[in-house]
CSV table of C-alpha atoms in Angstrom, one decimal:
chain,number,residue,atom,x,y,z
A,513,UNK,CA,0.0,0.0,0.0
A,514,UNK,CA,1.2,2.9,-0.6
A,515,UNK,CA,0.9,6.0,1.8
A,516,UNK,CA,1.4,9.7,0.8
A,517,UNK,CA,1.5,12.3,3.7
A,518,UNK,CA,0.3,9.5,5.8
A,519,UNK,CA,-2.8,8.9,4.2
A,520,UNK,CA,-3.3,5.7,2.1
A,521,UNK,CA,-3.8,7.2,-2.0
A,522,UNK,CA,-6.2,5.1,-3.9
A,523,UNK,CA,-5.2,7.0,-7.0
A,524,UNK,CA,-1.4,6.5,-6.4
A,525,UNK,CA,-2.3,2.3,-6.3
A,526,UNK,CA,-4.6,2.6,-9.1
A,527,UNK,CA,-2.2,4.6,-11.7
A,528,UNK,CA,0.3,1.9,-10.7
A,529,UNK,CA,-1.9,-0.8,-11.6
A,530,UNK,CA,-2.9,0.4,-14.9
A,531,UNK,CA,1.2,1.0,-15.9
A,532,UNK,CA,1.9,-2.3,-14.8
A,533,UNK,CA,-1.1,-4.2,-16.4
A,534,UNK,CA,-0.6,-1.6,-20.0
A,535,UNK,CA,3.3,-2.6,-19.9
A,536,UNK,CA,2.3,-6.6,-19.4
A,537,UNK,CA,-0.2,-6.1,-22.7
A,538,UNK,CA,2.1,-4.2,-24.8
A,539,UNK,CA,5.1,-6.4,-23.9
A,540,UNK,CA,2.5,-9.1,-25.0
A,541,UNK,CA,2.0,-7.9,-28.1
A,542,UNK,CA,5.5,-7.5,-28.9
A,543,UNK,CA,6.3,-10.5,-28.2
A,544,UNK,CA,3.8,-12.0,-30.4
A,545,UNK,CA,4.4,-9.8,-33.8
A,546,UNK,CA,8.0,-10.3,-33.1
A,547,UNK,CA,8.2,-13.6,-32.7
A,548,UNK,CA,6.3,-14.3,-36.1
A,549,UNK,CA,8.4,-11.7,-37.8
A,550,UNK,CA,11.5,-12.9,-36.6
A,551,UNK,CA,12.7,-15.4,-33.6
A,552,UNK,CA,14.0,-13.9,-30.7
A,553,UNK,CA,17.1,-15.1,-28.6
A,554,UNK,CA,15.9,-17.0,-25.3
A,555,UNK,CA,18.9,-16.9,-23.9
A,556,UNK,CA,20.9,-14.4,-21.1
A,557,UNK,CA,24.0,-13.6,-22.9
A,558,UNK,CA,27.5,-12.9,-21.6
A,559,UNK,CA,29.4,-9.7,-22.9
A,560,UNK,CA,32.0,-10.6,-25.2
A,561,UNK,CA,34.6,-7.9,-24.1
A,562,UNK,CA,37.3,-8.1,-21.8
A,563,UNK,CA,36.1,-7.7,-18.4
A,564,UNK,CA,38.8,-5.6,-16.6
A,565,UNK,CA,39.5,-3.8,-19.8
A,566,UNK,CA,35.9,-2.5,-19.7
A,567,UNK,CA,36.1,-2.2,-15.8
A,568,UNK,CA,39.2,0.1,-16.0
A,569,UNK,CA,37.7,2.2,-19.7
A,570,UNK,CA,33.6,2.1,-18.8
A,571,UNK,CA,32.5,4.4,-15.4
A,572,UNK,CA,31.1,2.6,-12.6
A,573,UNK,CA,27.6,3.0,-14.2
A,574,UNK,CA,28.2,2.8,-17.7
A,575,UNK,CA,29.7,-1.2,-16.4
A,576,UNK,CA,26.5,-1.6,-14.2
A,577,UNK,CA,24.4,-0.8,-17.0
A,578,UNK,CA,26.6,-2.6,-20.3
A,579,UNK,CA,27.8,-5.6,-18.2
A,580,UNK,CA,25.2,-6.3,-15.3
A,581,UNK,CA,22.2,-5.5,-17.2
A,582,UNK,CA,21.3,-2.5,-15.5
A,583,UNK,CA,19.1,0.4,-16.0
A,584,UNK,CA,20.1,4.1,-15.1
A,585,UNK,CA,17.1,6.7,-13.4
A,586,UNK,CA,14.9,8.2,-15.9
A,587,UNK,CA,15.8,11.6,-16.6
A,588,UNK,CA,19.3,11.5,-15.9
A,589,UNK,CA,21.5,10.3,-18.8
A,590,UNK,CA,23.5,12.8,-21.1
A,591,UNK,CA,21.4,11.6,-24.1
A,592,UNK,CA,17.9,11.6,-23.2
A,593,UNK,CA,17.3,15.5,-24.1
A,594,UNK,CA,20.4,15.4,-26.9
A,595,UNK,CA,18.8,17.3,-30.2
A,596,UNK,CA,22.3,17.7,-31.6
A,597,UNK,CA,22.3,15.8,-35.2
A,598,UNK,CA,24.7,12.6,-34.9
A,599,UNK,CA,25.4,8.5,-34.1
A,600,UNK,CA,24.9,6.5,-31.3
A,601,UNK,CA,27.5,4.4,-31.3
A,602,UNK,CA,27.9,1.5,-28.4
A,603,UNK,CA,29.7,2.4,-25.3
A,604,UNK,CA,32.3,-0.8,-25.2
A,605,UNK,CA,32.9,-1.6,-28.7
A,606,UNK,CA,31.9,1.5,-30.8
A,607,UNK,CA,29.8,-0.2,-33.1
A,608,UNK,CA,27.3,2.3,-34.8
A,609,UNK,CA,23.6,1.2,-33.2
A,610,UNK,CA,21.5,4.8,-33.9
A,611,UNK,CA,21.0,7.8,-35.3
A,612,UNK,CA,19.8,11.2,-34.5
A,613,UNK,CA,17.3,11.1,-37.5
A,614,UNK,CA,14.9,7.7,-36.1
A,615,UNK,CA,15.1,9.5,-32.1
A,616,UNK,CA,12.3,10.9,-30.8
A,617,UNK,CA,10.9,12.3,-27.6
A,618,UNK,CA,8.6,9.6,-26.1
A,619,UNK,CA,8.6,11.0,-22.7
A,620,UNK,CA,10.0,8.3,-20.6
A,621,UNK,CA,13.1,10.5,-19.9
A,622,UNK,CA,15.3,7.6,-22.0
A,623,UNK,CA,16.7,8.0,-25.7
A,624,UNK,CA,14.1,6.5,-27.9
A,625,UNK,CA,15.2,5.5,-30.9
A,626,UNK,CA,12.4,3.9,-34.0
A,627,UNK,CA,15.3,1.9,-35.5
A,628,UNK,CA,18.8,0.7,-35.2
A,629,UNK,CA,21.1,1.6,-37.8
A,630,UNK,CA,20.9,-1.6,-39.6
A,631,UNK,CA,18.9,-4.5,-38.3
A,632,UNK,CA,22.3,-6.0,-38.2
A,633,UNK,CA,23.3,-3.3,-35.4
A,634,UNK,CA,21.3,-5.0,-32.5
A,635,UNK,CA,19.8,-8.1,-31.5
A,636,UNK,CA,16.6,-8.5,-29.2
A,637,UNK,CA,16.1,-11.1,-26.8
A,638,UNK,CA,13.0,-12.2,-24.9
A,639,UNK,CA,13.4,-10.8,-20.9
A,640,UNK,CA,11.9,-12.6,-18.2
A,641,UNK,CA,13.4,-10.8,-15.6
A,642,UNK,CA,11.5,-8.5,-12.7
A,643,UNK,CA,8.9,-10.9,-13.0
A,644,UNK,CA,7.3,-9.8,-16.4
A,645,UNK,CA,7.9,-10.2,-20.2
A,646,UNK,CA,10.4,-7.5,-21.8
A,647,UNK,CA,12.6,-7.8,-25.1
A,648,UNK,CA,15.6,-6.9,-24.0
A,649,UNK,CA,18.2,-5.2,-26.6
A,650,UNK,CA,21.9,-5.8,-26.8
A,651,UNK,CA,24.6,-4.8,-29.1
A,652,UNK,CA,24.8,-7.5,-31.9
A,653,UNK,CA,29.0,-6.7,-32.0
A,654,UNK,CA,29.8,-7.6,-28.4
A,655,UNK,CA,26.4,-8.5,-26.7
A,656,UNK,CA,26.1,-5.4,-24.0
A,657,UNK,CA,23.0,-4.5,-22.9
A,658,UNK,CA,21.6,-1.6,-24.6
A,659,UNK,CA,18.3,-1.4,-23.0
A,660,UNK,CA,14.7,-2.9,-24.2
A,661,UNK,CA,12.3,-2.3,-27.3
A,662,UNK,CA,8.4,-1.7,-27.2
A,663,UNK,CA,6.0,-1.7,-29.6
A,664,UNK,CA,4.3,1.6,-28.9
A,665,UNK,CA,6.7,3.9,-30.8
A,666,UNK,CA,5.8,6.2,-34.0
A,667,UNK,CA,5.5,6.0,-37.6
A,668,UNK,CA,6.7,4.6,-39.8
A,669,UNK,CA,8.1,1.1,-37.3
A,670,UNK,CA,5.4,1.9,-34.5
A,671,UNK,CA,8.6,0.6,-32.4
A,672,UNK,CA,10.4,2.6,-29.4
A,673,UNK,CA,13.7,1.6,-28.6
A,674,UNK,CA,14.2,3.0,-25.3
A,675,UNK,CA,18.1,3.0,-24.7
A,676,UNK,CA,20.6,3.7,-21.4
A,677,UNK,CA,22.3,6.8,-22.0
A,678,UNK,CA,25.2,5.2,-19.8
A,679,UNK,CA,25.4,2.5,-23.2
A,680,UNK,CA,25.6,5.2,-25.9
A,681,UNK,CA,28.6,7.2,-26.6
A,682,UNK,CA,27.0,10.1,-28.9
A,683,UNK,CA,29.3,11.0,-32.1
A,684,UNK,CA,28.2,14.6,-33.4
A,685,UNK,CA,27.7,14.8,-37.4
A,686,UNK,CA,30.2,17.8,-39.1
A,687,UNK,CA,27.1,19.7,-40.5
């Protein structure tokens, strides 16, 4: 239950609900056009970089995000207000993964991307974890975790790939 200025806030438990049961049905969804359009990996991966290599290059957070799977606070990466015309380009192995042309502001205070690069530039991989159905994203080149991909996003993919800033290392274009 939660309590707010010591009262108990229907509203509060309500709103919660209905986030919780809309991410369930559109991670649902998802999951079923994706799996007829292509078959997802079922499997937790390892990263395929040197461990204390990336421990002594990546920050604390950019490792806890990249490595163990983590998710920085929304709202608080260097990317998720970034206008500036450019790549994304994966923190450990600088493999190209966006670009400033398919992001768009969905609100959620992460980068949202429409599309990778290349369907080549990122795999997706069902995510059980936290006890619901996600699919996860992960840089194809060396496997880090990028962040996860829902199916609520604009035209013309209808997909929102909703990325770590701490993952992204942002190149600027020269115009």
């Amino acid at each position: 239950q939660r309590r707010v200025h010591g009262v108990f806030n229907e509203q509060c438990k309500c709103s919660v609900m209905f986030l919780s049961l809309r991410l369930v049905r559109s991670s649902a969804r998802l999951l079923t056009r994706r799996s007829i359009a292509a078959p997802l990996t079922q499997v937790r991966l390892q990263h395929k970089m040197n461990t204390e290599e990336l421990k002594s290059r990546l920050t604390p957070q950019q490792y806890q995000v990249v490595c163990g799977r983590g998710t920085e606070r929304a709202f608080t990466g260097a990317y998720w207000d970034n206008h500036k015309k450019g790549q994304y380009d994966c923190i450990s192995c600088h493999s190209p993964l966006f670009t400033s042309e398919a992001k768009f502001d969905s609100g959620t205070g992460w980068p949202s991307f429409f599309q990778p690069v290349s369907s080549e530039s990122v795999r997706e991989i069902v995510d059980s974890s936290h006890g619901m159905r996600r699919v996860e994203v992960v840089c194809s080149k060396c496997e880090g975790h990028l962040g996860h991909v829902f199916d609520d996003g604009p035209r013309p993919t209808g997909m929102r790939y909703c990325i770590n800033s701490a993952s992204l290392d942002f190149k600027p274009s020269d115009s």
